[in-house]
Structures are given as C-alpha cells and as structure tokens.
Coordinates of C-alpha atoms in Angstrom, one line a residue:
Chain A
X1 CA -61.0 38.3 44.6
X2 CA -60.2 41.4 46.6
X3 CA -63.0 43.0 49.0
X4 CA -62.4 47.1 49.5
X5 CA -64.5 49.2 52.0
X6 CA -63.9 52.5 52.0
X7 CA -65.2 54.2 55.2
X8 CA -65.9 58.1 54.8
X9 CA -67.5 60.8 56.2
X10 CA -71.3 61.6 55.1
X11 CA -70.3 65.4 53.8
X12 CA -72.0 65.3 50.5
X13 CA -70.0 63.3 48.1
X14 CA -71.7 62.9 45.0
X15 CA -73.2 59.5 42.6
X16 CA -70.7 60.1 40.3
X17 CA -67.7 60.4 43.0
X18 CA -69.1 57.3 44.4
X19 CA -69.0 55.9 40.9
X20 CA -65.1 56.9 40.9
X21 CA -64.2 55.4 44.0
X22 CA -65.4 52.3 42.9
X23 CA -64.0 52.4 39.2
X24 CA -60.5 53.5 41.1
X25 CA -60.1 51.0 43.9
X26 CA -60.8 48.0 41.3
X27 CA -58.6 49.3 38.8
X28 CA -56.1 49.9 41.2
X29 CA -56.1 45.8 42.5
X30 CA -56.0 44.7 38.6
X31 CA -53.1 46.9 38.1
X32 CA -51.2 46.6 40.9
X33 CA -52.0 42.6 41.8
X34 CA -53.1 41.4 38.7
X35 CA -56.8 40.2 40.0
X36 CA -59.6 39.6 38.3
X37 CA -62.2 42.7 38.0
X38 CA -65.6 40.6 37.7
X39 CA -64.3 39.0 41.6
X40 CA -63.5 42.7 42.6
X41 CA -66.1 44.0 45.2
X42 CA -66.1 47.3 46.7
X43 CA -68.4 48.7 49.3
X44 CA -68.7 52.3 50.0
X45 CA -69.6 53.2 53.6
X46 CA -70.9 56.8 54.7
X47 CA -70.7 57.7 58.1
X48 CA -72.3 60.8 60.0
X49 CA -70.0 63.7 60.9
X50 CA -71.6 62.7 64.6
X51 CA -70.0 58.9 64.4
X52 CA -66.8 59.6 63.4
X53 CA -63.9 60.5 65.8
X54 CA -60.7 61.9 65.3
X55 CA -58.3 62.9 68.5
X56 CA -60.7 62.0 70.5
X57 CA -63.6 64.7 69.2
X58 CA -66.4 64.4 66.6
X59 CA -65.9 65.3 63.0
X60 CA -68.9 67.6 63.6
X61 CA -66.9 69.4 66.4
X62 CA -63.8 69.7 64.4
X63 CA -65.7 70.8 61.2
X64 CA -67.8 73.3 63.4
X65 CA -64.3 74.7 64.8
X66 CA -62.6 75.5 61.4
X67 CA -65.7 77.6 60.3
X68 CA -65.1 79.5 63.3
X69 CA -62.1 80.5 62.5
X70 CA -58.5 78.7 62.7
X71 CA -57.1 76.3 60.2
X72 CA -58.5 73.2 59.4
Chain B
X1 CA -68.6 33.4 70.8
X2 CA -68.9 34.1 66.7
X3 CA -69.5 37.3 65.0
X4 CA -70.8 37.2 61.9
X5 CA -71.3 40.0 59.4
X6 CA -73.3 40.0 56.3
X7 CA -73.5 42.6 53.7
X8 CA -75.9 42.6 51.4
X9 CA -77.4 45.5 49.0
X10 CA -80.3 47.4 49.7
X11 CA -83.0 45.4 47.4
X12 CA -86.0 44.9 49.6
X13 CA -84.9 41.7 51.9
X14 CA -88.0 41.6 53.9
X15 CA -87.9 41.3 57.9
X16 CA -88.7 38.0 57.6
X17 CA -86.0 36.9 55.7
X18 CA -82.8 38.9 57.3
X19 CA -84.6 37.2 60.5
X20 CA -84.0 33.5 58.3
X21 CA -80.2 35.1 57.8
X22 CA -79.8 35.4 61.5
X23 CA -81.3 31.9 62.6
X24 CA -79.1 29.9 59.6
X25 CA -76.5 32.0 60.7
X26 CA -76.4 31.1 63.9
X27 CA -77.3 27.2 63.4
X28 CA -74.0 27.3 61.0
X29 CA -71.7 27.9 64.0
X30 CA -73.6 25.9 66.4
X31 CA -73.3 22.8 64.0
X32 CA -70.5 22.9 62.6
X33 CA -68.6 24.5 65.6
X34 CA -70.3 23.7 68.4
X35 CA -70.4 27.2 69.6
X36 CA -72.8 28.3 71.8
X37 CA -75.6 30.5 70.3
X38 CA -75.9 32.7 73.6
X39 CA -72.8 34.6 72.3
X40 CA -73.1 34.3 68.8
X41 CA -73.9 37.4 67.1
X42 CA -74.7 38.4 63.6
X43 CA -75.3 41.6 62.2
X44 CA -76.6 42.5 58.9
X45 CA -75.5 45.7 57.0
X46 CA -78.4 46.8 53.8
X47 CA -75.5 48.7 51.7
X48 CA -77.3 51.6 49.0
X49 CA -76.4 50.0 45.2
X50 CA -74.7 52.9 44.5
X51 CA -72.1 52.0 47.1
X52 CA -71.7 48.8 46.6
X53 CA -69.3 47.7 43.2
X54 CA -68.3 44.9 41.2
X55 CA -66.2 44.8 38.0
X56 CA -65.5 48.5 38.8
X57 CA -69.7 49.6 38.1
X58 CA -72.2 50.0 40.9
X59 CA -74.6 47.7 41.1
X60 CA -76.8 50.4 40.6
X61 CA -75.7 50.4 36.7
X62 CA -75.4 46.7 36.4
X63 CA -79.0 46.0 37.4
X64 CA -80.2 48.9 35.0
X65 CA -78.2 47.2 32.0
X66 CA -79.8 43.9 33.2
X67 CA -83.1 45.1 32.5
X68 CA -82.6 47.0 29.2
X69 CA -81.6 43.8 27.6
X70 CA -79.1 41.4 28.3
X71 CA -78.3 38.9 30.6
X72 CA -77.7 39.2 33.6
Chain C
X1 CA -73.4 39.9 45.6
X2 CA -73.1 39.4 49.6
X3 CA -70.1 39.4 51.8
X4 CA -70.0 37.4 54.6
X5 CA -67.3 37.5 57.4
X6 CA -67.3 35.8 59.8
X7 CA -64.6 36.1 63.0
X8 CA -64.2 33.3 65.3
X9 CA -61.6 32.3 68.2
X10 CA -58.8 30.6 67.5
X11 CA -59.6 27.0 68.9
X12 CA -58.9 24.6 66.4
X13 CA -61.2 24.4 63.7
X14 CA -60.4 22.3 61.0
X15 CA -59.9 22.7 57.3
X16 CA -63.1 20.5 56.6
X17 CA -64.8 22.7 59.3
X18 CA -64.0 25.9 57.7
X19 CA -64.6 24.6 54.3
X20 CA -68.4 23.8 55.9
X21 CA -69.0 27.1 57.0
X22 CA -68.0 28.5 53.9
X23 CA -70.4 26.6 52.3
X24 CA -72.9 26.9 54.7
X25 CA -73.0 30.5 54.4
X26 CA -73.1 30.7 50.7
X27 CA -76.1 28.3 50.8
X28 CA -78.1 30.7 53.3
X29 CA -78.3 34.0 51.0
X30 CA -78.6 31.4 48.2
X31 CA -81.7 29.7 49.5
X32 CA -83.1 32.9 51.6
X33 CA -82.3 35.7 49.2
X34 CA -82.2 33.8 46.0
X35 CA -78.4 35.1 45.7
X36 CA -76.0 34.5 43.1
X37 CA -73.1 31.9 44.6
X38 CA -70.8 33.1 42.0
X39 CA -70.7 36.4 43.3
X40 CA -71.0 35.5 46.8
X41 CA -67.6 35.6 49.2
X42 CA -67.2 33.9 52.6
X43 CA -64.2 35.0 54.5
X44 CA -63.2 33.6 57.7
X45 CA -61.1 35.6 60.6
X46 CA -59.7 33.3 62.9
X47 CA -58.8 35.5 66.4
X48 CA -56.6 34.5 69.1
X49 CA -57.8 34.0 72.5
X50 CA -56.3 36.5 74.1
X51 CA -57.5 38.9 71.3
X52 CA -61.2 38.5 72.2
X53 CA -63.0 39.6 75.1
X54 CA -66.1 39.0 76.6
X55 CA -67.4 40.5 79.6
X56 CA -64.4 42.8 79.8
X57 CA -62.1 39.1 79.7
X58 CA -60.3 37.6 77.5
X59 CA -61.3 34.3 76.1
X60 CA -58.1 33.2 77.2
X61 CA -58.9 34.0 81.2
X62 CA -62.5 32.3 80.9
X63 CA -61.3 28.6 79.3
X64 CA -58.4 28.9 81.5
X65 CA -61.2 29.4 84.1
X66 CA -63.5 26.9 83.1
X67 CA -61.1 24.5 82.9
X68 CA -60.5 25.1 86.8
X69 CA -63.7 24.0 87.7
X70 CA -66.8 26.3 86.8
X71 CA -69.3 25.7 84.8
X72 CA -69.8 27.0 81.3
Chain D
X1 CA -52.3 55.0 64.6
X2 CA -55.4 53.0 66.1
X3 CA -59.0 52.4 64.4
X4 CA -61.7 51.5 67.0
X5 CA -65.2 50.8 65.5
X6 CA -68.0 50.3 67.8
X7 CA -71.2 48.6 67.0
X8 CA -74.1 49.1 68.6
X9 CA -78.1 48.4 68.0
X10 CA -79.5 51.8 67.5
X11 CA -81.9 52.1 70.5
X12 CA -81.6 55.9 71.4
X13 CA -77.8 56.9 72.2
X14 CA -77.6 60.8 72.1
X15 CA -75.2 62.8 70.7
X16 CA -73.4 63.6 74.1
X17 CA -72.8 59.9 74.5
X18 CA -71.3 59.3 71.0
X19 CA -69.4 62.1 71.6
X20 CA -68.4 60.4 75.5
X21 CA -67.7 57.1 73.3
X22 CA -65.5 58.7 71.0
X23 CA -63.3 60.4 74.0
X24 CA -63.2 57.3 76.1
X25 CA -62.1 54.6 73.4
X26 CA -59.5 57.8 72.3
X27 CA -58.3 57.6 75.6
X28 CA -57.9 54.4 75.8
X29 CA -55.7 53.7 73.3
X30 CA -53.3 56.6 74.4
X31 CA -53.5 55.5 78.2
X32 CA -52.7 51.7 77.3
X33 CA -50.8 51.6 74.4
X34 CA -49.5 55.4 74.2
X35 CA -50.9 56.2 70.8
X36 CA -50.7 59.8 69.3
X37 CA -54.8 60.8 69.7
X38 CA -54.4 62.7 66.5
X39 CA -53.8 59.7 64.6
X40 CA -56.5 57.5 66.1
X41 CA -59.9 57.3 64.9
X42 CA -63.6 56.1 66.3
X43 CA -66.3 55.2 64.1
X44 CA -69.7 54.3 65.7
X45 CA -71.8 52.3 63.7
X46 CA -75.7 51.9 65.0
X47 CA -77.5 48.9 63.7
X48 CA -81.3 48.5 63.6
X49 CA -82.3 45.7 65.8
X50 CA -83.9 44.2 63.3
X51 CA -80.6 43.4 61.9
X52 CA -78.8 42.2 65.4
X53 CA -79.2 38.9 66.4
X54 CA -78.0 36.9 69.4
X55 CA -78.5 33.4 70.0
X56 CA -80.2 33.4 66.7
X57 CA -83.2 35.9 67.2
X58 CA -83.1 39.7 66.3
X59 CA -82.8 42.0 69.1
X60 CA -86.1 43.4 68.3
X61 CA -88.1 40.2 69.2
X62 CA -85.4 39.6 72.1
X63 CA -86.8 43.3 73.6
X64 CA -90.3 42.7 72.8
X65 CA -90.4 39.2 75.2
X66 CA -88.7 40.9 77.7
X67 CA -91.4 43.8 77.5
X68 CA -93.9 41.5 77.7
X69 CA -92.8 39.6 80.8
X70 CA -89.8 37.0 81.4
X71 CA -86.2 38.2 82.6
X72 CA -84.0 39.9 80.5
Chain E
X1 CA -60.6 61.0 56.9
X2 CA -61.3 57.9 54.7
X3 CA -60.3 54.5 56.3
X4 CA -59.9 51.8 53.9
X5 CA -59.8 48.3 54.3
X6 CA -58.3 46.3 51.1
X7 CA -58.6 42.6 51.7
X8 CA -56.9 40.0 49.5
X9 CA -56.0 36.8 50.1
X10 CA -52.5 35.5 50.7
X11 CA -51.0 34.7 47.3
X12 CA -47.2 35.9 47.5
X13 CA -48.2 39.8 47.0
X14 CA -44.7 41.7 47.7
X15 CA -43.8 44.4 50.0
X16 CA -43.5 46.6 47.0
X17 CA -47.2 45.8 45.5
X18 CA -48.6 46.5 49.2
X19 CA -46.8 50.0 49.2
X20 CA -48.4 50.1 45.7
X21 CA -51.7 49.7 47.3
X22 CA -51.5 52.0 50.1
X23 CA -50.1 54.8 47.7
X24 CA -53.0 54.3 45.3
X25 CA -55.5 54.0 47.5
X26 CA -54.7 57.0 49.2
X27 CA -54.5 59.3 46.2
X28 CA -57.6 58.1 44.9
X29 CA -59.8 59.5 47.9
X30 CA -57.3 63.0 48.2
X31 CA -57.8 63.5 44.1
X32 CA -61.7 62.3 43.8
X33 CA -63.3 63.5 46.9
X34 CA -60.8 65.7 48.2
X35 CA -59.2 64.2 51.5
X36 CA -56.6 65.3 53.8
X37 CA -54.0 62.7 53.2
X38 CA -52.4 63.1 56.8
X39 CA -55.9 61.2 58.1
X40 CA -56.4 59.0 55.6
X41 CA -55.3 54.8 56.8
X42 CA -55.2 52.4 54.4
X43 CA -55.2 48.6 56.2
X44 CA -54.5 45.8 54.0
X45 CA -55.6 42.3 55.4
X46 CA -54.0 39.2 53.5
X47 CA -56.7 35.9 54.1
X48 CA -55.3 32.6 53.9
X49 CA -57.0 30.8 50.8
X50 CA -58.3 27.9 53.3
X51 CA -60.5 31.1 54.6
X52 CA -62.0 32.7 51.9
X53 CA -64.7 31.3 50.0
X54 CA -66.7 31.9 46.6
X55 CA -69.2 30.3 45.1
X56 CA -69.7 28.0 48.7
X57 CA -65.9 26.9 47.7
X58 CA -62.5 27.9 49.4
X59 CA -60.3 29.6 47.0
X60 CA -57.4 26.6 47.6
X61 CA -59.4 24.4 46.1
X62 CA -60.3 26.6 43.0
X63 CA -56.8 27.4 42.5
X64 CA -56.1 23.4 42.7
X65 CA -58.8 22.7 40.1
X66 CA -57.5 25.7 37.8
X67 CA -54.4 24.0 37.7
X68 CA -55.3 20.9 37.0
X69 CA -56.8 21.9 34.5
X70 CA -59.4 24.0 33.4
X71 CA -59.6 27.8 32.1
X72 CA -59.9 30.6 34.8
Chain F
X1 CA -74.3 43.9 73.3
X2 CA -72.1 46.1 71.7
X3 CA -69.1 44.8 69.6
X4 CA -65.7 46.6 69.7
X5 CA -62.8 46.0 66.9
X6 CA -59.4 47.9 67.9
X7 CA -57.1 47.7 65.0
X8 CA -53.7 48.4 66.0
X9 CA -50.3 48.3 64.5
X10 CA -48.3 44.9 65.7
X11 CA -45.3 47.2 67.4
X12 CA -45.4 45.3 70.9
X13 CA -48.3 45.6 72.4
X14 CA -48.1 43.0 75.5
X15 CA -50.9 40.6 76.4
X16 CA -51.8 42.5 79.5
X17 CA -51.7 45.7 77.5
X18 CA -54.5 44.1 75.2
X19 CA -56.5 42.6 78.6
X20 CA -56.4 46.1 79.6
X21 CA -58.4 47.5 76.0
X22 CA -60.8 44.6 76.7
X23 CA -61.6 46.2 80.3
X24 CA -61.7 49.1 79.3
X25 CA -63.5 49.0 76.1
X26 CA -66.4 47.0 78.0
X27 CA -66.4 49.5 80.7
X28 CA -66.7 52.7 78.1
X29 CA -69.9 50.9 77.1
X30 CA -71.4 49.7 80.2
X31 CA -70.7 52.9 81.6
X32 CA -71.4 55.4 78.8
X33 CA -74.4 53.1 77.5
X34 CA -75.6 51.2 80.4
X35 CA -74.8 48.0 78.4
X36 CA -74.5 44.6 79.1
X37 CA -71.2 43.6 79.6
X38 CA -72.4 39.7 79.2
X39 CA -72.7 40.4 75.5
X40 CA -70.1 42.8 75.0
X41 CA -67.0 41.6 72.5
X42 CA -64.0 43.2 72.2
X43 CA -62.5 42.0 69.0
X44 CA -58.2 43.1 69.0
X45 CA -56.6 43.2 65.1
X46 CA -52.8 43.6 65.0
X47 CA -52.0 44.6 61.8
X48 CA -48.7 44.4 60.1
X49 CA -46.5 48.1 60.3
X50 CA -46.2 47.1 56.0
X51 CA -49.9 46.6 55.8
X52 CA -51.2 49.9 57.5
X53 CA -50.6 52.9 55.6
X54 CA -50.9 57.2 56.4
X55 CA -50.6 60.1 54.3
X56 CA -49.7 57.6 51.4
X57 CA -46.8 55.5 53.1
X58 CA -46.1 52.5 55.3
X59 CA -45.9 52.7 58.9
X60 CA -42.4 50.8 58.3
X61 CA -41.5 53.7 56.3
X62 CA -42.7 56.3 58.5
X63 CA -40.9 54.4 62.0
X64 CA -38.0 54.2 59.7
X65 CA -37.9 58.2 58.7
X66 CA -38.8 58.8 62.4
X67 CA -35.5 57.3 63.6
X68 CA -33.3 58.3 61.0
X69 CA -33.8 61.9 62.4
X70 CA -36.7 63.8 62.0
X71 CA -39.5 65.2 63.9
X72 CA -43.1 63.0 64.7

C-alpha cells in the first residue's frame, strides 16, 4: 500500500507524461517490493517555477539565466 | 499541536463540506488526544484526477471507464 | 481515494488511540464526501519533541516550561 | 541535501517575498547545519484559506470575524 | 528538479530493494519528462503498520487476519 | 500560521542545531511575511542517509565514494 508524490516543476509536462509517471512509479513498487497495484496511490504535484528554490534562487531566475546565455 | 493533511481529488467538494473536513478533523484529535484545537491545523489539498493514480491509471481514466459501463 | 496524514508529537499515544484516529479519519471523508474506505489511507507520523516547534520553540522547551509552573 | 517546504494560506505574498523565503530558509540550512546550497531545495506551497483550518474553523471565516470586530 | 517521496510501510524491505527504489524512481522522471538527475531526491519513508491505516483499519491487524486466514 | 517541514539527512545534526532551524525558520516568516509566530510549526524529518537518494544513488553511497577519495 505504497503512497508516491512526485513534486515537479509546472514547465509544461504533458497528460500523457503524467499518465507515465503514474504507470512507472506503481510499476516500479510491484516489481521491486512486490505490493499490490490496486493499494498503489500516486499523486502528482506541479509547482510554479516562482515556488520552487534551488541554491537559494527561484527556478524562474535560474531558467531565466540559462536563456541568457551560460549553461544550464 | 496536530497537523493534518488531507488529499483528496478535485471532484466538486463544496465549501461546506471541506469546512465539515476541518471541524471532524479537529474534533478527532481533541477526543481522542486531548490536544488542544488552538494549534491544531488541517489543510486540505484538491489534487487534478489526472495527477492523482491508483492501480497505475489516473483517476481520470478510471472514472471514464466507470461510466461507460462497468462497475465501479 | 483520499490520503490523510496526520503528524503528531511524540507523547505517548497508544496503540488503541492510534487505531481511533485511523478510524476516525476514514469515517469523516466516508460520511462527508461519501468516499470509498477501501481506497482510503490513514497514515500517522509520530514527531519527537524536540523536532517540532512552535512559536520559534521546541515542544520540548514549552512542556519542560509548563511543567515549571506556567500555565498552558 | 535538505528539502524545506513551506506552507502558507495564500493571502497576497509577492514574488519578491517568495523569492526572500527561498534565500532565507537556503541560508539556513547552510548557516546551521553547513549544507551544500546547491543541493538544497525550497518549495512554497500557498493554500486557499478556505482549505486552512485552525482550531477547527477555515482561515477564511477566522479573517472575516476579525474584520468584523473582536481581536485577532 | 523532481522530489519524490515514496512511502511504504515497514515490512522488512532490504537495503538493496530501497537502492532499487531510488534508482528507479530517478530514471523514470530523467527518461519521461526529461530531468537533470544531479537535482533530482528521492526520500523513502518506512511507516510502522500500527500507523497506517486502510479501509478505517491499521495494516497490523489486516496482515494478522490474512494470516489467519483469509485470501489477500 | 505557516507550517515548515525541513527534511534532512540523519548525519548528526545536534539538538540545539535543530532549536536553531526552529528559530530561524519562524523568524524567516514572521519577518519576510509578517506572520504569527503563535501559529507557526516547524516540523524537523531526519531521514535515513539509505533512504534519501541524488542523481540515482544513496547518500550512504555517495558519503562513502566521497571518502574513498574523490572530489564533492
């Protein structure tokens, strides 16, 4: 009876990738720990480019940056 | 001091009702804990069905089979 | 399909308690949202005392307090 | 390696202090615990205050009585 | 910069099957959505069976009537 | 009434470390947000180095690379 939330970043992933995640993290629990898929949940959470952080700067600020120029 | 989180999917819970989810919430702790409801907190997260999986399919495509025919 | 956690301090509570909650909780989205129980989960995070904080304390600091003679 | 997620009721913060958020609760972690910033993430999560309750009301009737009189 | 939280409860899982996890979860987010796997966590949390619940039960008591006999 | 999680790796921390996120946690909010620091929580998670996972691996594995030589 696993629970899986997977926390991303709202940059346009698509129904169908959604649809993968989900498919991928439940398969991957039933393979790996032998659990039960119908008592598999997963919950997908999208989160705005202006709410996530990384070293201590928005995602927005850090995508912004790499347009203008250096490497990711 | 509880805090209690409750996900549910996006399916029209009216105000009225996440406001009964937050009361019998709350009464839960105080009851059976004792804790004192000043600092218990709950906070409800409405997650899209597409995001939200069980048995590897979004509930999105478990409530459209639902209607086209079978059981639940 | 709901997912309930709730996080309380590490203060004793017993297995019946737990067991309580657990079935308190499923009740509520039962009754108020007219959930399934099957697909409902519960899951409780017990935290120690010195692991919460209130008020920019920890848990531990305010019983340890109260104990010494305040009130609350 | 830290994850830090903030919750808060979604009454107005601006994008200047998510950002602030995001570089204090960095700091933080790397002041206190010396943690490499460029492994630490922040996510800010805003919740309606219709979905935020304390001592078993939502935070939307809480504001309302204090607009319309009493103490906080 | 996916963060993913994998809960299971604590049923004798291996060292080996949590590397498992982590590995898997991460290459599901680098090959469906196209993550960085240098910022991508994976956090498992194991949940004692006394503290999860399903179907308004705790798990240790539907492993002890599996047991004893019943399917499932 | 904000609520904080910090999930850390379990490598140490001491308890005055973790009063010291508390303070400062509560302070980033009262400060940044004007909040209330009467209903702020600051929820710590020490997590396991074999249950958190970067770039595919354990943190046990990557502590353990990290001493045998390498850079990071």
């Amino acid at each position: 009876m696993p629970y899986i939330n997977i926390q991303i970043t709202r940059e346009g992933a698509s129904r169908e990738q959604k649809a993968q995640l989900i498919r991928g993290a439940t398969d991957l629990v039933v393979q790996v720990l032998g659990k039960n898929p119908a008592t598999t949940f997963v919950v997908i959470e999208e989160v705005d480019t202006d709410h996530w952080g990384i070293a201590g700067e928005t995602v927005t600020v850090l995508r912004e940056r790499a347009r203008q120029g250096g490497a990711q």
